[in-house]
mmCIF file with all atom_site columns, C-alpha atoms in Angstrom:
data_model
loop_
_atom_site.group_PDB
_atom_site.id
_atom_site.type_symbol
_atom_site.label_atom_id
_atom_site.label_alt_id
_atom_site.label_comp_id
_atom_site.label_asym_id
_atom_site.label_entity_id
_atom_site.label_seq_id
_atom_site.pdbx_PDB_ins_code
_atom_site.Cartn_x
_atom_site.Cartn_y
_atom_site.Cartn_z
_atom_site.occupancy
_atom_site.B_iso_or_equiv
_atom_site.pdbx_formal_charge
_atom_site.auth_seq_id
_atom_site.auth_comp_id
_atom_site.auth_asym_id
_atom_site.auth_atom_id
_atom_site.pdbx_PDB_model_num
ATOM 1   C CA . GLN A 1 1   ? -0.127 0.031   0.180   1.00 86.00 ? 1   GLN A CA 1
ATOM 2   C CA . LYS A 1 2   ? 1.476  3.435   -1.001  1.00 92.00 ? 2   LYS A CA 1
ATOM 3   C CA . LEU A 1 3   ? 0.242  6.633   0.715   1.00 92.00 ? 3   LEU A CA 1
ATOM 4   C CA . ASP A 1 4   ? 0.816  10.217  0.037   1.00 88.00 ? 4   ASP A CA 1
ATOM 5   C CA . GLU A 1 5   ? 2.336  12.704  2.348   1.00 87.00 ? 5   GLU A CA 1
ATOM 6   C CA . LYS A 1 6   ? -1.180 14.096  3.472   1.00 90.00 ? 6   LYS A CA 1
ATOM 7   C CA . MET A 1 7   ? -2.408 10.631  4.407   1.00 92.00 ? 7   MET A CA 1
ATOM 8   C CA . MET A 1 8   ? 1.039  9.851   6.045   1.00 90.00 ? 8   MET A CA 1
ATOM 9   C CA . SER A 1 9   ? 0.943  12.913  8.118   1.00 91.00 ? 9   SER A CA 1
ATOM 10  C CA . GLU A 1 10  ? -2.721 12.346  9.309   1.00 92.00 ? 10  GLU A CA 1
ATOM 11  C CA . LEU A 1 11  ? -1.951 8.691   10.212  1.00 91.00 ? 11  LEU A CA 1
ATOM 12  C CA . ALA A 1 12  ? 0.985  9.659   12.101  1.00 91.00 ? 12  ALA A CA 1
ATOM 13  C CA . MET A 1 13  ? -0.831 12.564  13.645  1.00 94.00 ? 13  MET A CA 1
ATOM 14  C CA . MET A 1 14  ? 2.151  15.094  12.952  1.00 93.00 ? 14  MET A CA 1
ATOM 15  C CA . PRO A 1 15  ? 2.290  18.192  10.872  1.00 94.00 ? 15  PRO A CA 1
ATOM 16  C CA . MET A 1 16  ? 3.051  17.690  7.173   1.00 91.00 ? 16  MET A CA 1
ATOM 17  C CA . ALA A 1 17  ? 6.506  19.341  7.388   1.00 92.00 ? 17  ALA A CA 1
ATOM 18  C CA . GLN A 1 18  ? 7.537  17.277  10.057  1.00 94.00 ? 18  GLN A CA 1
ATOM 19  C CA . CYS A 1 19  ? 6.227  14.258  8.690   1.00 92.00 ? 19  CYS A CA 1
ATOM 20  C CA . ARG A 1 20  ? 8.045  15.211  5.225   1.00 90.00 ? 20  ARG A CA 1
ATOM 21  C CA . GLU A 1 21  ? 11.258 15.387  7.345   1.00 93.00 ? 21  GLU A CA 1
ATOM 22  C CA . ARG A 1 22  ? 10.718 12.165  9.031   1.00 93.00 ? 22  ARG A CA 1
ATOM 23  C CA . LEU A 1 23  ? 10.034 10.499  5.821   1.00 92.00 ? 23  LEU A CA 1
ATOM 24  C CA . HIS A 1 24  ? 13.070 11.864  4.295   1.00 92.00 ? 24  HIS A CA 1
ATOM 25  C CA . GLN A 1 25  ? 15.232 10.481  7.216   1.00 94.00 ? 25  GLN A CA 1
ATOM 26  C CA . LEU A 1 26  ? 13.526 7.017   6.777   1.00 92.00 ? 26  LEU A CA 1
ATOM 27  C CA . THR A 1 27  ? 14.188 7.072   3.044   1.00 91.00 ? 27  THR A CA 1
ATOM 28  C CA . LEU A 1 28  ? 18.068 7.782   3.718   1.00 91.00 ? 28  LEU A CA 1
ATOM 29  C CA . ALA A 1 29  ? 18.204 5.012   6.295   1.00 87.00 ? 29  ALA A CA 1
ATOM 30  C CA . GLY A 1 30  ? 16.417 2.547   3.735   1.00 85.00 ? 30  GLY A CA 1
ATOM 31  C CA . TYR A 1 31  ? 13.451 1.983   5.590   1.00 88.00 ? 31  TYR A CA 1
ATOM 32  C CA . VAL A 1 32  ? 10.718 3.366   3.211   1.00 92.00 ? 32  VAL A CA 1
ATOM 33  C CA . ASP A 1 33  ? 10.828 4.009   -0.470  1.00 92.00 ? 33  ASP A CA 1
ATOM 34  C CA . MET A 1 34  ? 9.104  6.788   -2.601  1.00 91.00 ? 34  MET A CA 1
ATOM 35  C CA . VAL A 1 35  ? 7.410  6.718   -6.000  1.00 92.00 ? 35  VAL A CA 1
ATOM 36  C CA . GLU A 1 36  ? 7.215  10.064  -8.033  1.00 90.00 ? 36  GLU A CA 1
ATOM 37  C CA . LEU A 1 37  ? 3.912  10.617  -10.056 1.00 89.00 ? 37  LEU A CA 1
ATOM 38  C CA . PRO A 1 38  ? 4.232  13.549  -12.295 1.00 88.00 ? 38  PRO A CA 1
ATOM 39  C CA . ARG A 1 39  ? 0.967  15.166  -13.192 1.00 88.00 ? 39  ARG A CA 1
ATOM 40  C CA . THR A 1 40  ? 2.376  17.164  -16.085 1.00 86.00 ? 40  THR A CA 1
ATOM 41  C CA . ALA A 1 41  ? 4.964  16.242  -18.701 1.00 86.00 ? 41  ALA A CA 1
ATOM 42  C CA . ASP A 1 42  ? 7.421  18.846  -17.500 1.00 86.00 ? 42  ASP A CA 1
ATOM 43  C CA . ARG A 1 43  ? 7.905  16.895  -14.272 1.00 83.00 ? 43  ARG A CA 1
ATOM 44  C CA . ASN A 1 44  ? 7.702  20.003  -12.137 1.00 85.00 ? 44  ASN A CA 1
ATOM 45  C CA . PRO A 1 45  ? 8.078  18.919  -8.434  1.00 83.00 ? 45  PRO A CA 1
ATOM 46  C CA . SER A 1 46  ? 5.154  21.176  -7.380  1.00 83.00 ? 46  SER A CA 1
ATOM 47  C CA . ARG A 1 47  ? 2.984  19.422  -9.832  1.00 86.00 ? 47  ARG A CA 1
ATOM 48  C CA . THR A 1 48  ? 4.254  15.991  -8.771  1.00 88.00 ? 48  THR A CA 1
ATOM 49  C CA . ALA A 1 49  ? 2.444  13.447  -6.381  1.00 87.00 ? 49  ALA A CA 1
ATOM 50  C CA . TYR A 1 50  ? 4.874  11.539  -4.019  1.00 88.00 ? 50  TYR A CA 1
ATOM 51  C CA . LEU A 1 51  ? 3.898  8.082   -2.972  1.00 91.00 ? 51  LEU A CA 1
ATOM 52  C CA . TRP A 1 52  ? 5.497  6.505   0.049   1.00 92.00 ? 52  TRP A CA 1
ATOM 53  C CA . TYR A 1 53  ? 5.512  2.704   0.792   1.00 92.00 ? 53  TYR A CA 1
ATOM 54  C CA . VAL A 1 54  ? 7.587  -0.017  2.710   1.00 90.00 ? 54  VAL A CA 1
ATOM 55  C CA . ASN A 1 55  ? 9.462  -2.922  1.104   1.00 87.00 ? 55  ASN A CA 1
ATOM 56  C CA . PRO A 1 56  ? 9.714  -5.261  3.944   1.00 85.00 ? 56  PRO A CA 1
ATOM 57  C CA . GLN A 1 57  ? 12.764 -7.094  2.610   1.00 83.00 ? 57  GLN A CA 1
ATOM 58  C CA . LYS A 1 58  ? 14.531 -3.774  2.103   1.00 85.00 ? 58  LYS A CA 1
ATOM 59  C CA . GLN A 1 59  ? 13.501 -2.824  5.501   1.00 86.00 ? 59  GLN A CA 1
ATOM 60  C CA . ALA A 1 60  ? 14.751 -5.927  7.137   1.00 86.00 ? 60  ALA A CA 1
ATOM 61  C CA . GLY A 1 61  ? 18.234 -5.501  5.279   1.00 85.00 ? 61  GLY A CA 1
ATOM 62  C CA . ALA A 1 62  ? 18.617 -2.003  6.744   1.00 87.00 ? 62  ALA A CA 1
ATOM 63  C CA . ALA A 1 63  ? 17.702 -3.219  10.061  1.00 89.00 ? 63  ALA A CA 1
ATOM 64  C CA . LEU A 1 64  ? 20.484 -5.822  9.667   1.00 90.00 ? 64  LEU A CA 1
ATOM 65  C CA . ARG A 1 65  ? 22.972 -3.436  8.464   1.00 89.00 ? 65  ARG A CA 1
ATOM 66  C CA . GLY A 1 66  ? 22.134 -1.316  11.606  1.00 90.00 ? 66  GLY A CA 1
ATOM 67  C CA . ALA A 1 67  ? 22.423 -4.293  13.850  1.00 92.00 ? 67  ALA A CA 1
ATOM 68  C CA . LEU A 1 68  ? 26.043 -5.270  12.159  1.00 93.00 ? 68  LEU A CA 1
ATOM 69  C CA . GLN A 1 69  ? 27.089 -1.645  12.415  1.00 94.00 ? 69  GLN A CA 1
ATOM 70  C CA . GLY A 1 70  ? 25.979 -1.806  16.300  1.00 94.00 ? 70  GLY A CA 1
ATOM 71  C CA . ILE A 1 71  ? 28.406 -4.710  16.832  1.00 94.00 ? 71  ILE A CA 1
ATOM 72  C CA . ILE A 1 72  ? 31.203 -2.883  15.223  1.00 95.00 ? 72  ILE A CA 1
ATOM 73  C CA . ASN A 1 73  ? 30.607 0.171   17.179  1.00 95.00 ? 73  ASN A CA 1
ATOM 74  C CA . VAL A 1 74  ? 30.176 -1.842  20.545  1.00 94.00 ? 74  VAL A CA 1
ATOM 75  C CA . MET A 1 75  ? 33.460 -3.716  19.776  1.00 93.00 ? 75  MET A CA 1
ATOM 76  C CA . ASP A 1 76  ? 35.307 -0.529  18.916  1.00 95.00 ? 76  ASP A CA 1
ATOM 77  C CA . ARG A 1 77  ? 34.094 1.068   22.036  1.00 92.00 ? 77  ARG A CA 1
ATOM 78  C CA . LEU A 1 78  ? 35.503 -1.719  24.058  1.00 91.00 ? 78  LEU A CA 1
ATOM 79  C CA . GLY A 1 79  ? 38.814 -1.460  22.494  1.00 91.00 ? 79  GLY A CA 1
ATOM 80  C CA . GLN A 1 80  ? 39.008 2.314   23.124  1.00 92.00 ? 80  GLN A CA 1
ATOM 81  C CA . GLU A 1 81  ? 37.814 1.585   26.769  1.00 87.00 ? 81  GLU A CA 1
ATOM 82  C CA . THR A 1 82  ? 40.646 -0.984  27.374  1.00 87.00 ? 82  THR A CA 1
ATOM 83  C CA . GLY A 1 83  ? 43.146 1.080   25.598  1.00 89.00 ? 83  GLY A CA 1
ATOM 84  C CA . MET A 1 84  ? 42.892 3.948   27.882  1.00 87.00 ? 84  MET A CA 1
ATOM 85  C CA . ARG A 1 85  ? 43.168 1.684   30.937  1.00 84.00 ? 85  ARG A CA 1
ATOM 86  C CA . ALA A 1 86  ? 45.908 -0.441  29.433  1.00 86.00 ? 86  ALA A CA 1
ATOM 87  C CA . SER A 1 87  ? 48.516 0.036   32.162  1.00 83.00 ? 87  SER A CA 1
ATOM 88  C CA . LEU A 1 88  ? 45.898 -0.911  34.945  1.00 80.00 ? 88  LEU A CA 1
ATOM 89  C CA . LEU A 1 89  ? 44.878 -3.934  32.933  1.00 79.00 ? 89  LEU A CA 1
ATOM 90  C CA . ALA A 1 90  ? 48.429 -4.985  32.412  1.00 80.00 ? 90  ALA A CA 1
ATOM 91  C CA . LYS A 1 91  ? 49.069 -4.519  36.098  1.00 77.00 ? 91  LYS A CA 1
ATOM 92  C CA . SER A 1 92  ? 46.154 -6.718  37.031  1.00 77.00 ? 92  SER A CA 1
ATOM 93  C CA . GLN A 1 93  ? 47.422 -9.597  34.914  1.00 77.00 ? 93  GLN A CA 1
ATOM 94  C CA . ARG A 1 94  ? 50.847 -9.756  36.628  1.00 76.00 ? 94  ARG A CA 1
ATOM 95  C CA . LYS A 1 95  ? 51.280 -12.957 38.674  1.00 71.00 ? 95  LYS A CA 1
ATOM 96  C CA . ASP A 1 96  ? 51.845 -11.238 42.015  1.00 68.00 ? 96  ASP A CA 1
ATOM 97  C CA . ILE A 1 97  ? 48.693 -9.282  41.625  1.00 70.00 ? 97  ILE A CA 1
ATOM 98  C CA . VAL A 1 98  ? 46.586 -12.097 40.237  1.00 64.00 ? 98  VAL A CA 1
ATOM 99  C CA . ALA A 1 99  ? 47.437 -14.003 43.521  1.00 67.00 ? 99  ALA A CA 1
ATOM 100 C CA . GLY A 1 100 ? 46.085 -11.113 45.676  1.00 70.00 ? 100 GLY A CA 1
ATOM 101 C CA . LEU A 1 101 ? 44.322 -8.115  44.765  1.00 68.00 ? 101 LEU A CA 1
ATOM 102 C CA . ALA A 1 102 ? 45.315 -6.426  48.040  1.00 71.00 ? 102 ALA A CA 1
ATOM 103 C CA . GLN A 1 103 ? 48.630 -5.072  46.346  1.00 75.00 ? 103 GLN A CA 1
ATOM 104 C CA . LEU A 1 104 ? 46.396 -2.801  44.329  1.00 76.00 ? 104 LEU A CA 1
ATOM 105 C CA . SER A 1 105 ? 45.328 0.542   45.786  1.00 79.00 ? 105 SER A CA 1
ATOM 106 C CA . GLN A 1 106 ? 41.774 1.129   46.506  1.00 84.00 ? 106 GLN A CA 1
ATOM 107 C CA . ASN A 1 107 ? 41.350 3.402   43.645  1.00 85.00 ? 107 ASN A CA 1
ATOM 108 C CA . GLU A 1 108 ? 42.862 0.907   41.229  1.00 81.00 ? 108 GLU A CA 1
ATOM 109 C CA . ARG A 1 109 ? 40.732 -1.899  42.746  1.00 80.00 ? 109 ARG A CA 1
ATOM 110 C CA . THR A 1 110 ? 37.736 0.456   42.086  1.00 86.00 ? 110 THR A CA 1
ATOM 111 C CA . ALA A 1 111 ? 38.743 1.163   38.563  1.00 84.00 ? 111 ALA A CA 1
ATOM 112 C CA . LEU A 1 112 ? 39.472 -2.444  37.955  1.00 82.00 ? 112 LEU A CA 1
ATOM 113 C CA . ASN A 1 113 ? 35.775 -3.255  39.038  1.00 86.00 ? 113 ASN A CA 1
ATOM 114 C CA . ALA A 1 114 ? 34.367 -0.589  37.008  1.00 89.00 ? 114 ALA A CA 1
ATOM 115 C CA . ILE A 1 115 ? 36.263 -1.917  34.004  1.00 89.00 ? 115 ILE A CA 1
ATOM 116 C CA . ASN A 1 116 ? 35.035 -5.529  34.560  1.00 88.00 ? 116 ASN A CA 1
ATOM 117 C CA . GLU A 1 117 ? 31.541 -4.339  34.959  1.00 93.00 ? 117 GLU A CA 1
ATOM 118 C CA . TYR A 1 118 ? 31.872 -2.284  31.742  1.00 91.00 ? 118 TYR A CA 1
ATOM 119 C CA . LYS A 1 119 ? 33.215 -5.365  29.826  1.00 91.00 ? 119 LYS A CA 1
ATOM 120 C CA . GLN A 1 120 ? 30.137 -7.341  31.212  1.00 94.00 ? 120 GLN A CA 1
ATOM 121 C CA . ARG A 1 121 ? 27.685 -4.765  29.864  1.00 94.00 ? 121 ARG A CA 1
ATOM 122 C CA . ILE A 1 122 ? 29.533 -4.713  26.597  1.00 93.00 ? 122 ILE A CA 1
ATOM 123 C CA . ASP A 1 123 ? 29.182 -8.427  26.386  1.00 93.00 ? 123 ASP A CA 1
ATOM 124 C CA . VAL A 1 124 ? 25.602 -8.368  26.913  1.00 95.00 ? 124 VAL A CA 1
ATOM 125 C CA . ALA A 1 125 ? 25.019 -5.724  24.422  1.00 94.00 ? 125 ALA A CA 1
ATOM 126 C CA . THR A 1 126 ? 27.025 -7.914  21.879  1.00 93.00 ? 126 THR A CA 1
ATOM 127 C CA . ILE A 1 127 ? 25.087 -10.957 22.793  1.00 95.00 ? 127 ILE A CA 1
ATOM 128 C CA . ARG A 1 128 ? 21.690 -9.186  22.175  1.00 94.00 ? 128 ARG A CA 1
ATOM 129 C CA . LEU A 1 129 ? 22.962 -7.612  19.008  1.00 94.00 ? 129 LEU A CA 1
ATOM 130 C CA . ASP A 1 130 ? 24.189 -11.014 17.809  1.00 93.00 ? 130 ASP A CA 1
ATOM 131 C CA . SER A 1 131 ? 20.865 -12.543 18.502  1.00 92.00 ? 131 SER A CA 1
ATOM 132 C CA . MET A 1 132 ? 19.191 -9.957  16.544  1.00 91.00 ? 132 MET A CA 1
ATOM 133 C CA . VAL A 1 133 ? 21.460 -10.306 13.592  1.00 91.00 ? 133 VAL A CA 1
ATOM 134 C CA . LEU A 1 134 ? 20.766 -14.135 13.651  1.00 90.00 ? 134 LEU A CA 1
ATOM 135 C CA . LEU A 1 135 ? 17.079 -13.303 13.572  1.00 88.00 ? 135 LEU A CA 1
ATOM 136 C CA . LEU A 1 136 ? 17.467 -10.863 10.718  1.00 86.00 ? 136 LEU A CA 1
ATOM 137 C CA . HIS A 1 137 ? 19.646 -13.487 8.739   1.00 84.00 ? 137 HIS A CA 1
ATOM 138 C CA . ASP A 1 138 ? 16.536 -15.675 8.719   1.00 83.00 ? 138 ASP A CA 1
ATOM 139 C CA . ILE A 1 139 ? 14.394 -12.888 7.228   1.00 79.00 ? 139 ILE A CA 1
ATOM 140 C CA . VAL A 1 140 ? 16.741 -11.335 4.690   1.00 74.00 ? 140 VAL A CA 1
ATOM 141 C CA . PRO A 1 141 ? 17.611 -13.652 1.648   1.00 70.00 ? 141 PRO A CA 1
ATOM 142 C CA . GLY A 1 142 ? 21.171 -13.734 0.681   1.00 65.00 ? 142 GLY A CA 1
ATOM 143 C CA . SER A 1 143 ? 22.311 -12.004 3.897   1.00 57.00 ? 143 SER A CA 1
ATOM 144 C CA . THR A 1 144 ? 25.182 -14.191 4.167   1.00 54.00 ? 144 THR A CA 1
ATOM 145 C CA . ALA A 1 145 ? 27.035 -12.203 1.646   1.00 44.00 ? 145 ALA A CA 1
ATOM 146 C CA . LEU A 1 146 ? 25.971 -8.686  3.079   1.00 49.00 ? 146 LEU A CA 1
ATOM 147 C CA . ALA A 1 147 ? 28.811 -6.472  4.020   1.00 48.00 ? 147 ALA A CA 1
ATOM 148 C CA . VAL A 1 148 ? 28.830 -3.374  6.187   1.00 45.00 ? 148 VAL A CA 1
#
């Protein structure tokens, strides 16, 4: 089903200008598509009707690309966070420190606990995104060759 901007703004219960802006953003993201229907031969934009529609396969592909990009972003952020605290992480891996964390100062133990908690949150986010990617792989045909 294809809808024009007026019908879309009525269904979305938002002003026409705001609806047009959102539709443009969704088009750029790959979630909706537009068809131009010129009313005259000169194809003047003021005399052209624009119909908006959703292609479910393209929409699922855009969601899959977003989920894959999310995984990349999460892993990149983890690399940045561990890079900023590389000296503390290296110190915590020493044999004398592994045997007893009492050799670390209170601030270092607090920072190390914060890093470990952050890693756990990153792992949970990665697992959630992985499950979303697996679900979307079932929906999008040929998604095994999809590259971000």
